[in-house]
Coordinates of C-alpha atoms in Angstrom, one line a residue:
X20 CA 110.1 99.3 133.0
X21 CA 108.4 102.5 132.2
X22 CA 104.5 100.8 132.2
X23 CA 102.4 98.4 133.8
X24 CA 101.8 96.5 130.6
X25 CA 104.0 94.3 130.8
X26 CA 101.2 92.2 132.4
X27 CA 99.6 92.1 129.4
X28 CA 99.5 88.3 128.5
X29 CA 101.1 88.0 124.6
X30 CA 101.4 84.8 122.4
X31 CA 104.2 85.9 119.6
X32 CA 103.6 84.2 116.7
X33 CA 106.1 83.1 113.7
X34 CA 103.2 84.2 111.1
X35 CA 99.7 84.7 110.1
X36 CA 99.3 81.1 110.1
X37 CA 100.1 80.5 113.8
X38 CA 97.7 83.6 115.0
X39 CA 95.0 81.7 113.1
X40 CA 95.9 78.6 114.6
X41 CA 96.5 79.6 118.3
X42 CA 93.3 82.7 117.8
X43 CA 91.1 79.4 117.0
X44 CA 92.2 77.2 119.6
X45 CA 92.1 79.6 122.1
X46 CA 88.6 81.0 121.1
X47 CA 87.5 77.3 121.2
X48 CA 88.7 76.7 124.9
X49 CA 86.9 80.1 125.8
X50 CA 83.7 78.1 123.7
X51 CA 84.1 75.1 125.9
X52 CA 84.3 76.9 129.2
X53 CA 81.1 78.8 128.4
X54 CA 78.8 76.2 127.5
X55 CA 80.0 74.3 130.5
X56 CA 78.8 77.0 132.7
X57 CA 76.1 79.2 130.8
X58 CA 74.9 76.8 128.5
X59 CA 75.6 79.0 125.5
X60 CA 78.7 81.1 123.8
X61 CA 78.2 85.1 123.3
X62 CA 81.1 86.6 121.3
X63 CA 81.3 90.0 119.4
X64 CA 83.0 90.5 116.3
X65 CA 84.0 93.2 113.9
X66 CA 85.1 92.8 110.3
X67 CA 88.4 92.7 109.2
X68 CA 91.5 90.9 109.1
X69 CA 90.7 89.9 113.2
X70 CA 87.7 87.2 112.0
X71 CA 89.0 86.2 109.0
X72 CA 92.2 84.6 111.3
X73 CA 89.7 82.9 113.5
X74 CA 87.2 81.5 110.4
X75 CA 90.2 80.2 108.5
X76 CA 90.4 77.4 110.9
X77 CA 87.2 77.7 113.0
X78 CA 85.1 76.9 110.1
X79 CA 87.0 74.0 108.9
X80 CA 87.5 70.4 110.0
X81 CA 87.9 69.1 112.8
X82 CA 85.9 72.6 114.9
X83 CA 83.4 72.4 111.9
X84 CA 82.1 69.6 113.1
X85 CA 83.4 69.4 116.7
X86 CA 81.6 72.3 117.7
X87 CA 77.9 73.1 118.2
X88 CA 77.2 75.6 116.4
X89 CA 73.5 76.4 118.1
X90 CA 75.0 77.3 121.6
X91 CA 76.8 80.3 119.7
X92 CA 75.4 84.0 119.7
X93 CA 77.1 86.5 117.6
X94 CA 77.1 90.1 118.1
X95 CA 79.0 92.7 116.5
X96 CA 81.7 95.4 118.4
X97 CA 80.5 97.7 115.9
X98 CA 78.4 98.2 112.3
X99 CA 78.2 101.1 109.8
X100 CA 75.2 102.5 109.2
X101 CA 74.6 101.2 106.2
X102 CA 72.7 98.4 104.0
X103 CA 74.3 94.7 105.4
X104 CA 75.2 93.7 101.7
X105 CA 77.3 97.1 101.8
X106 CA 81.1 96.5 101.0
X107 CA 82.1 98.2 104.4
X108 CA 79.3 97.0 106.5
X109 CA 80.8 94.5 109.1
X110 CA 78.3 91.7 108.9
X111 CA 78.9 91.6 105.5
X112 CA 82.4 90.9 105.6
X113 CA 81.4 88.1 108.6
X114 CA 79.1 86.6 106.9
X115 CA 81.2 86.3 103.8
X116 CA 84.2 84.9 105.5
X117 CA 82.8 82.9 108.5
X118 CA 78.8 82.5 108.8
X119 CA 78.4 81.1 105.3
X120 CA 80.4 78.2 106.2
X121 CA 78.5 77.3 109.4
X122 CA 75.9 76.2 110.6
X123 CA 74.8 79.2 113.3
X124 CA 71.0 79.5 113.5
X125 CA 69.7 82.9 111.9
X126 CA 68.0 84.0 114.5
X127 CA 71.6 84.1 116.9
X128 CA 73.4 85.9 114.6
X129 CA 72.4 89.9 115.8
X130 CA 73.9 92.5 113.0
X131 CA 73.8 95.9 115.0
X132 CA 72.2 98.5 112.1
X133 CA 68.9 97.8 111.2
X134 CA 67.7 99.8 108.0
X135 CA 64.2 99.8 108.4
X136 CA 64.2 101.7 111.9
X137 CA 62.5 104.8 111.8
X138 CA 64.8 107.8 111.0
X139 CA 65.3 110.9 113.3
X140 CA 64.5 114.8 112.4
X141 CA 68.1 114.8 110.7
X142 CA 67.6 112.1 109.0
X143 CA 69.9 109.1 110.7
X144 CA 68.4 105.5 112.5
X145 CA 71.7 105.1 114.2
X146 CA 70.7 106.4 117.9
X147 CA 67.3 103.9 117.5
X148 CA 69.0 101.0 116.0
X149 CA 71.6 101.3 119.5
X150 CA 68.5 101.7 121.7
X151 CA 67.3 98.4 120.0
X152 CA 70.2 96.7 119.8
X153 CA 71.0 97.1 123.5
X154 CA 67.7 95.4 124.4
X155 CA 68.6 92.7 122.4
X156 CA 72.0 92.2 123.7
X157 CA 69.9 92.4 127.6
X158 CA 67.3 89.9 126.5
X159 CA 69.4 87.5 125.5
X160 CA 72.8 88.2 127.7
X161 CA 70.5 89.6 130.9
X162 CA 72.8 91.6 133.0
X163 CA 75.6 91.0 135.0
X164 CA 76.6 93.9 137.5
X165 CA 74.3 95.9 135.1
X166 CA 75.9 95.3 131.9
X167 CA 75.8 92.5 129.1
X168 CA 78.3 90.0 129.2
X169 CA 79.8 88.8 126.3
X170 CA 81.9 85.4 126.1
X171 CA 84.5 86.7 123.8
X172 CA 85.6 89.9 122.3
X173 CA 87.2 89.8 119.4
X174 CA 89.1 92.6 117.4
X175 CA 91.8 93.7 115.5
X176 CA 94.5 95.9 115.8
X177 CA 96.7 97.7 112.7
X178 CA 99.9 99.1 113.3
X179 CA 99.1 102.0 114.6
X180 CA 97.0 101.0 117.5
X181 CA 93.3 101.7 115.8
X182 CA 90.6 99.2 117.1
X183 CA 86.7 99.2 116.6
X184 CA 86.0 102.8 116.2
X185 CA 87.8 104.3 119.2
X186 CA 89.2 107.1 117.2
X187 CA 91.5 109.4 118.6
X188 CA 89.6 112.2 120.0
X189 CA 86.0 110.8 119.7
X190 CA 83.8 111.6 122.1
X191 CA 83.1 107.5 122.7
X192 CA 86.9 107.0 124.0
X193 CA 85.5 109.0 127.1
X194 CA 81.5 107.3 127.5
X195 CA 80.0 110.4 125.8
X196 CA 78.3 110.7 122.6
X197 CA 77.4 114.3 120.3
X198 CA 74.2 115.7 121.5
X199 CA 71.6 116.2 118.4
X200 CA 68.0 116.0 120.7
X201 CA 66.9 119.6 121.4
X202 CA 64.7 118.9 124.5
X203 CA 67.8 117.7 126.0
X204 CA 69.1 121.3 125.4
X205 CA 72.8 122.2 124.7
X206 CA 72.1 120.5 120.7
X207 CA 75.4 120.1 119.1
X208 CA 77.4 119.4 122.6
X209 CA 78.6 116.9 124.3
X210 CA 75.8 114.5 127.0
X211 CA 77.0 111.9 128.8
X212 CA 75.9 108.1 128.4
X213 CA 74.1 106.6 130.8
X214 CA 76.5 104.5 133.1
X215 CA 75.6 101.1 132.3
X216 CA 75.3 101.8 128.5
X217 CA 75.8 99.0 126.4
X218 CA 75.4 100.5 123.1
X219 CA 75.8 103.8 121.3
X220 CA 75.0 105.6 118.2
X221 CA 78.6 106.9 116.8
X222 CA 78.1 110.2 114.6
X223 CA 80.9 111.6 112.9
X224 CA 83.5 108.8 112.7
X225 CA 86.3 109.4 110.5
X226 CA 85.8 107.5 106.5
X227 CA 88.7 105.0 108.1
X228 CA 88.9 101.5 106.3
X229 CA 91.9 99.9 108.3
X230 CA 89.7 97.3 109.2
X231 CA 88.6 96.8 105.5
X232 CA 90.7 94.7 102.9
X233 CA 89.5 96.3 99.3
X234 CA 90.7 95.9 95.8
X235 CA 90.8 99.5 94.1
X236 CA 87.8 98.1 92.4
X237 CA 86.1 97.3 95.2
X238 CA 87.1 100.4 97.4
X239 CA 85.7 102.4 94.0
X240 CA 82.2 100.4 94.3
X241 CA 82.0 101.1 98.0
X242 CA 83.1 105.1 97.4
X243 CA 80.2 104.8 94.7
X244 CA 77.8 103.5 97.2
X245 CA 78.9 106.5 100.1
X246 CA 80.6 105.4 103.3
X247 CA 78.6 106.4 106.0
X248 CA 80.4 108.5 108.8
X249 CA 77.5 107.0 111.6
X250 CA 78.5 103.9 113.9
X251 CA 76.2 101.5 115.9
X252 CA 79.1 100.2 118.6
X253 CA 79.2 98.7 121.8
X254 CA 80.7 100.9 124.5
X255 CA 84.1 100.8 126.1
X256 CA 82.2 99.7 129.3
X257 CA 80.8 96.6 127.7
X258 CA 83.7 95.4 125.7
X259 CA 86.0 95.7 129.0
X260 CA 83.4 94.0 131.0
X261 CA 83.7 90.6 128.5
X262 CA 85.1 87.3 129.7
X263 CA 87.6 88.0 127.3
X264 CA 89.1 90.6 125.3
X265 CA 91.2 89.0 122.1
X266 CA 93.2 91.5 120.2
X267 CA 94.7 90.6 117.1
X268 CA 98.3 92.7 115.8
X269 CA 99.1 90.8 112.4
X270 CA 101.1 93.1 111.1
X271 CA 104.6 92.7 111.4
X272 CA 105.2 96.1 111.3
X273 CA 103.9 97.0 114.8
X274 CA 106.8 97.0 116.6
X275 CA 106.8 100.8 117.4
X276 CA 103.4 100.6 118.6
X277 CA 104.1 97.7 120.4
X278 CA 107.1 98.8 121.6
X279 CA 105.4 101.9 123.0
X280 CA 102.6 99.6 124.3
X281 CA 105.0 97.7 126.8
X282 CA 107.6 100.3 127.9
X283 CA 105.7 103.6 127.4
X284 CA 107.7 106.3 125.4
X285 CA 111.4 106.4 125.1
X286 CA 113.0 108.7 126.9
X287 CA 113.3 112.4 125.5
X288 CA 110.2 112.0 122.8
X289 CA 106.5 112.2 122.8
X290 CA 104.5 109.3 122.8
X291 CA 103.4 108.8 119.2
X292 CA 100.2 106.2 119.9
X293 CA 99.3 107.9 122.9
X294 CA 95.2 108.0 121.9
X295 CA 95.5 104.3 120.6
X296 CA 92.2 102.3 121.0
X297 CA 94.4 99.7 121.7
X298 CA 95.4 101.0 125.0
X299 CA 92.0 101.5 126.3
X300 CA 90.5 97.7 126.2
X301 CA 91.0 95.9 129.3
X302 CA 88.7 93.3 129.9
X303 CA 87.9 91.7 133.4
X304 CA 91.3 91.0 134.0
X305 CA 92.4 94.1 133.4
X306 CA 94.4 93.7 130.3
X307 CA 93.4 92.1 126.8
X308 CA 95.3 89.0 125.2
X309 CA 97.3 89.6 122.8
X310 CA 98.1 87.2 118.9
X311 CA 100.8 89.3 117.9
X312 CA 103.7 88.8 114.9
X313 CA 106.8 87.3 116.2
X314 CA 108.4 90.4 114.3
X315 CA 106.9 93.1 115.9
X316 CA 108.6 92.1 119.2
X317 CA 112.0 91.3 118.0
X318 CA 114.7 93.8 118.0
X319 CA 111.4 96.4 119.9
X320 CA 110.6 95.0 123.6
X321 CA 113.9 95.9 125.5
X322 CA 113.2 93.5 128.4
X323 CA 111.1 90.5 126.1
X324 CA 111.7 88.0 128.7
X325 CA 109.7 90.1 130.8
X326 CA 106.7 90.1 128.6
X327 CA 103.6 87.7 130.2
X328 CA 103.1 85.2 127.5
X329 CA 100.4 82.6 127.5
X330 CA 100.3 79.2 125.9
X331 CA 97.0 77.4 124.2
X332 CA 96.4 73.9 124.0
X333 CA 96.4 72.7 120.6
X334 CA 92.3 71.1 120.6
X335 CA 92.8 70.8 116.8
X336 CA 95.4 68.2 117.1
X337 CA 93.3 66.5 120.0
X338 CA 90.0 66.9 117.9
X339 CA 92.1 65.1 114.7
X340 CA 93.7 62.4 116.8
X341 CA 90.4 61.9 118.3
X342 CA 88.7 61.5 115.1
X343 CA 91.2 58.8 113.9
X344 CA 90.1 56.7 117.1
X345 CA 86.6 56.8 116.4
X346 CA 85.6 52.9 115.7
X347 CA 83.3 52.7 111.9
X348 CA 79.3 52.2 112.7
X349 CA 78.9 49.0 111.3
X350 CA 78.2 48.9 108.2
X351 CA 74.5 47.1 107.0
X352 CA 74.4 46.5 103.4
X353 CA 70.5 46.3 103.8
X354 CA 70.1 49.9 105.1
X355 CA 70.8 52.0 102.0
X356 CA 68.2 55.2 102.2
X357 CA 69.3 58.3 102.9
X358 CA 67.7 58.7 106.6
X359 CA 69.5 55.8 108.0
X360 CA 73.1 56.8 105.8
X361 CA 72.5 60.4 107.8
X362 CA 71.6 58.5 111.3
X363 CA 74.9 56.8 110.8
X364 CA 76.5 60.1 109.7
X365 CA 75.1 61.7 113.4
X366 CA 76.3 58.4 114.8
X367 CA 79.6 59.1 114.0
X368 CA 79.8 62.2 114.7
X369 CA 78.4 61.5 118.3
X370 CA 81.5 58.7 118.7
X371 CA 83.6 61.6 117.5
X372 CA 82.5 64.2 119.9
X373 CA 83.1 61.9 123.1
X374 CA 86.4 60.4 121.7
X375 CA 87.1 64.4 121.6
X376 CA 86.2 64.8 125.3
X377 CA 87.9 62.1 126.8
X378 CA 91.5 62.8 124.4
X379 CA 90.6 66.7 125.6
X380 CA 90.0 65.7 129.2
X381 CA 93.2 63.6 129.0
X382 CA 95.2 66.2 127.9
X383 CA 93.9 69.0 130.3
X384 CA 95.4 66.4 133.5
X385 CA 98.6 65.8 131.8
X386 CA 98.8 69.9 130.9
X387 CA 96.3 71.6 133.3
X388 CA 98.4 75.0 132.9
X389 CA 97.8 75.1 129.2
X390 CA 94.3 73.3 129.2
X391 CA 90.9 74.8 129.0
X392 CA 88.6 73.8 131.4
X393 CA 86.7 70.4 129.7
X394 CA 83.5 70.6 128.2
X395 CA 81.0 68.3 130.4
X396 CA 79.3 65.5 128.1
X397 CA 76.5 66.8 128.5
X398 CA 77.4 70.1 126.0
X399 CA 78.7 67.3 123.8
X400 CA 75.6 65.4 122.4
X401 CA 75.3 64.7 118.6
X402 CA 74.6 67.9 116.2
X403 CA 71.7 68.3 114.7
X404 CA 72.7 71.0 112.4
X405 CA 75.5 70.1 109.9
X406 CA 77.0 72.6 107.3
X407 CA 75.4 74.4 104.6
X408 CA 77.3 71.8 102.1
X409 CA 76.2 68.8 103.7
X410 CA 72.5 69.6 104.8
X411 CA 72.5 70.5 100.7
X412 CA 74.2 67.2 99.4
X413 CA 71.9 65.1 101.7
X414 CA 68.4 67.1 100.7
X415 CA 69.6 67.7 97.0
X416 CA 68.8 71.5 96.9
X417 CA 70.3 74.7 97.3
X418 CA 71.2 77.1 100.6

C-alpha cells in the first residue's frame, strides 16, 4: 500500500439511488447526535449534484416530518458573487432543490454573498461580504479552539477530484488569498490569512461549472447574465475542523481518481490528481467519508478488502415502521374546524415522533455499531412548523 488513505471510511454504493439513501440516513444520524448535545444542527452546503442526493430523500416522508426543521442552520462551503436568483449562484440551486420543500426558518438559512455590501476601489463586495459572513458564522456557531464548528460538511466530488473551489494552484489551497489593499503594500501579491480564518474572498477562480447541472439553454442564459470569477468560501481550516466532512463521488467514472486516492500513483507514472481538492479535506478525524459508486471501485482498488467501509443505519425504514405503529387520535365527529383537525394533525405527529424514538432506540441496542447515538425525547417534541404545502392547504393561501 503506497498511501495512508486507505483509512479513509467509504460506503460503495450500487447507484445514485443508494448514495441518496445512505447520504440521508447518515446526515440524519449526524442531525440526531447534534441536537442531543448542542441543541441545534449547523451544516454547510454547496450546490450541485452533492445536495440534490441528500434533498431527494431528506425532504420527503418520513424525515419531512420526522425532523425538526427549526434546530437546523444552513451555511454554505462557498457562493458566487453574484445575485442569489443567478443560475450559478449556490443558494439558488439549494433553495430550488431542498429549502423550498421545508420548513427551515428564513432567518437560519445564511447565503454567503450579500449584494448590497458596499463595493471596494476595484469595484468587488466579495472581501466585505467574507468579513460579514464570518461574524455571522461566530455569532451563531461561537468558536471552538478559535474556529466555527459546523455539524456537517457536505460536498461533492466529480471525477477528477474538484471540490468547492479548491482549484489547483489557487492561492486558497495554501490559507492565502491575492493581495488588492495598497496600505497593506506588496498590491497584487500574495498575504496570508489570518490563522483562525473562517471565511475568505476568492478572486480569480476559474469560470468552472462541474458543480452546475445546465441545459445548453440554461448554461446560455447564465453566459448571458456573466459568471463571476469572485468566490465567498469557507477556508480549508474550517471545513477540516467540522464534525463531519461528507464527500459525495457519483460518478461512476472515478475510478482513476479513486484509484489514485487509495494507492497513490502507479508505479513508473506521474500522479495525474495530484492538486485534487479532494485530497485536501480531512475533517476532525483526519479523513472525510466517502458515498461513492460501486463502479468506481471495481476492477480500480488493488487491495478493496482493505478499504475502511462504514455502514449507516437505515432510520428511514425505522421512521416508516414507526409510523405504521402510531395508534389513530380518536376520532370526534363533533370537532370538525380546522384548529382542532390541525391539533389532531400535531397530535399525531407527536405519537409519531416518540414511536420513532423508541423503534430508533431499539435498533441502536440491537446494532450499536451501525446506530447513531439516539435523539433524547426531549429534541423530539411536536413540530410546530409543517411544510410549505400543508401550512398552505390548512390557511388556504399561497407561500
Amino acid at each position: 500500500v503506497k498511501s495512508s488513505m486507505f483509512d479513509t471510511p467509504i460506503l460503495p454504493c450500487e447507484n445514485e439511488k443508494e448514495i441518496s439513501e445512505q447520504l440521508t440516513n447518515f446526515v440524519v444520524m449526524c442531525y440526531n447526535e447534534a441536537v442531543e448535545e448542542r441543541g441545534r444542527f449547523a451544516v454547510a452546503l454547496t450546490g450541485g449534484r452533492a445536495v440534490q442526493l441528500m434533498a431527494q430523500r431528506l425532504a420527503e416522508e418520513p424525515f419531512l416530518s420526522y425532523i425538526d426543521w427549526t434546530k437546523w442552520y444552513v451555511f454554505f462551503v462557498e457562493e458566487r458573487c453574484s445575485e442569489l436568483d443567478h443560475p450559478c449562484s449556490s443558494y439558488h440551486m439549494v433553495d430550488k432543490v431542498f429549502l423550498q420543500h421545508v420548513s427551515i426558518p428564513e432567518m437560519q438559512v445564511f447565503p454567503g454573498y450579500d449584494a448590497s455590501l458596499n463595493l471596494d476601489r476595484r469595484g468587488y463586495s466579495c472581501e466585505v461580504c467574507a468579513l460579514a459572513y464570518e461574524e455571522r458564522m461566530r455569532a451563531v456557531l461561537g468558536d471552538d479552539n478559535g474556529i466555527p464548528a459546523l455539524d456537517v460538511v457536505l460536498v461533492g466530488a466529480d471525477s477528477k477530484g474538484n471540490v468547492a473551489s479548491f482549484f489547483a494552484n489557487h492561492p486558497i489551497r495554501e490559507h492565502k488569498i491575492h493581495n488588492y489593499e495598497v496600505n497593506w503594500g506588496a498590491e497584487g501579491k500574495f498575504r496570508n490569512l489570518e490563522p483562525q480564518q473562517a471565511v475568505c474572498a476568492l478572486y480569480e477562480c476559474p469560470e468552472d461549472l462541474y458543480d452546475v447541472e445546465f441545459t445548453a439553454e440554461q448554461f446560455s442564459a447564465a453566459k448571458r447574465r456573466g459568471i463571476p470569477n469572485e468566490r465567498v468560501g469557507l477556508t480549508l481550516k474550517c471545513i477540516n475542523h467540522a464534525r463531519n466532512v461528507l464527500v459525495t463521488v457519483a460518478d461512476a467514472e472515478s475510478g482513476p481518481l479513486l484509484q489514485e486516492y487509495f494507492e497513490g500513483p502507479r508505479q513508473g507514472q506521474e500522479a495525474q490528481f495530484a492538486k485534487c481538492g479532494l485530497k485536501l479535506l480531512t475533517g476532525r478525524t483526519g479523513r472525510p467519508r466517502l458515498f461513492a459508486h460501486k463502479k468506481s471501485i471495481d476492477n480500480c482498488i488493488a487491495l478493496p478488502q482493505l478499504l475502511r467501509t462504514f455502514q449507516v443505519q437505515d432510520l428511514a425504514f425505522s421512521l416508516s415502521e414507526a409510523r405504521a405503529n402510531v395508534p389513530p387520535v380518536p376520532d370526534d365527529s363533533d370537532s370538525d374546524s380546522e384548529g382542532e383537525e390541525y391539533a389532531k394533525r400535531l397530535e399525531r405527529e407527536e405519537n409519531t415522533r416518540i414511536a420513532a424514538y423508541t423503534q430508533s432506540r431499539s435498533n441502536s441496542r440491537r446494532n450499536s455499531a451501525a446506530a447513531s447515538p439516539p435523539t433524547p425525547l426531549g429534541a423530539l417534541s411536536p413540530m410546530r412548523r409543517v411544510s410549505h404545502a400543508k401550512k398552505n392547504s390548512l390557511a388556504g393561501g399561497s407561500r
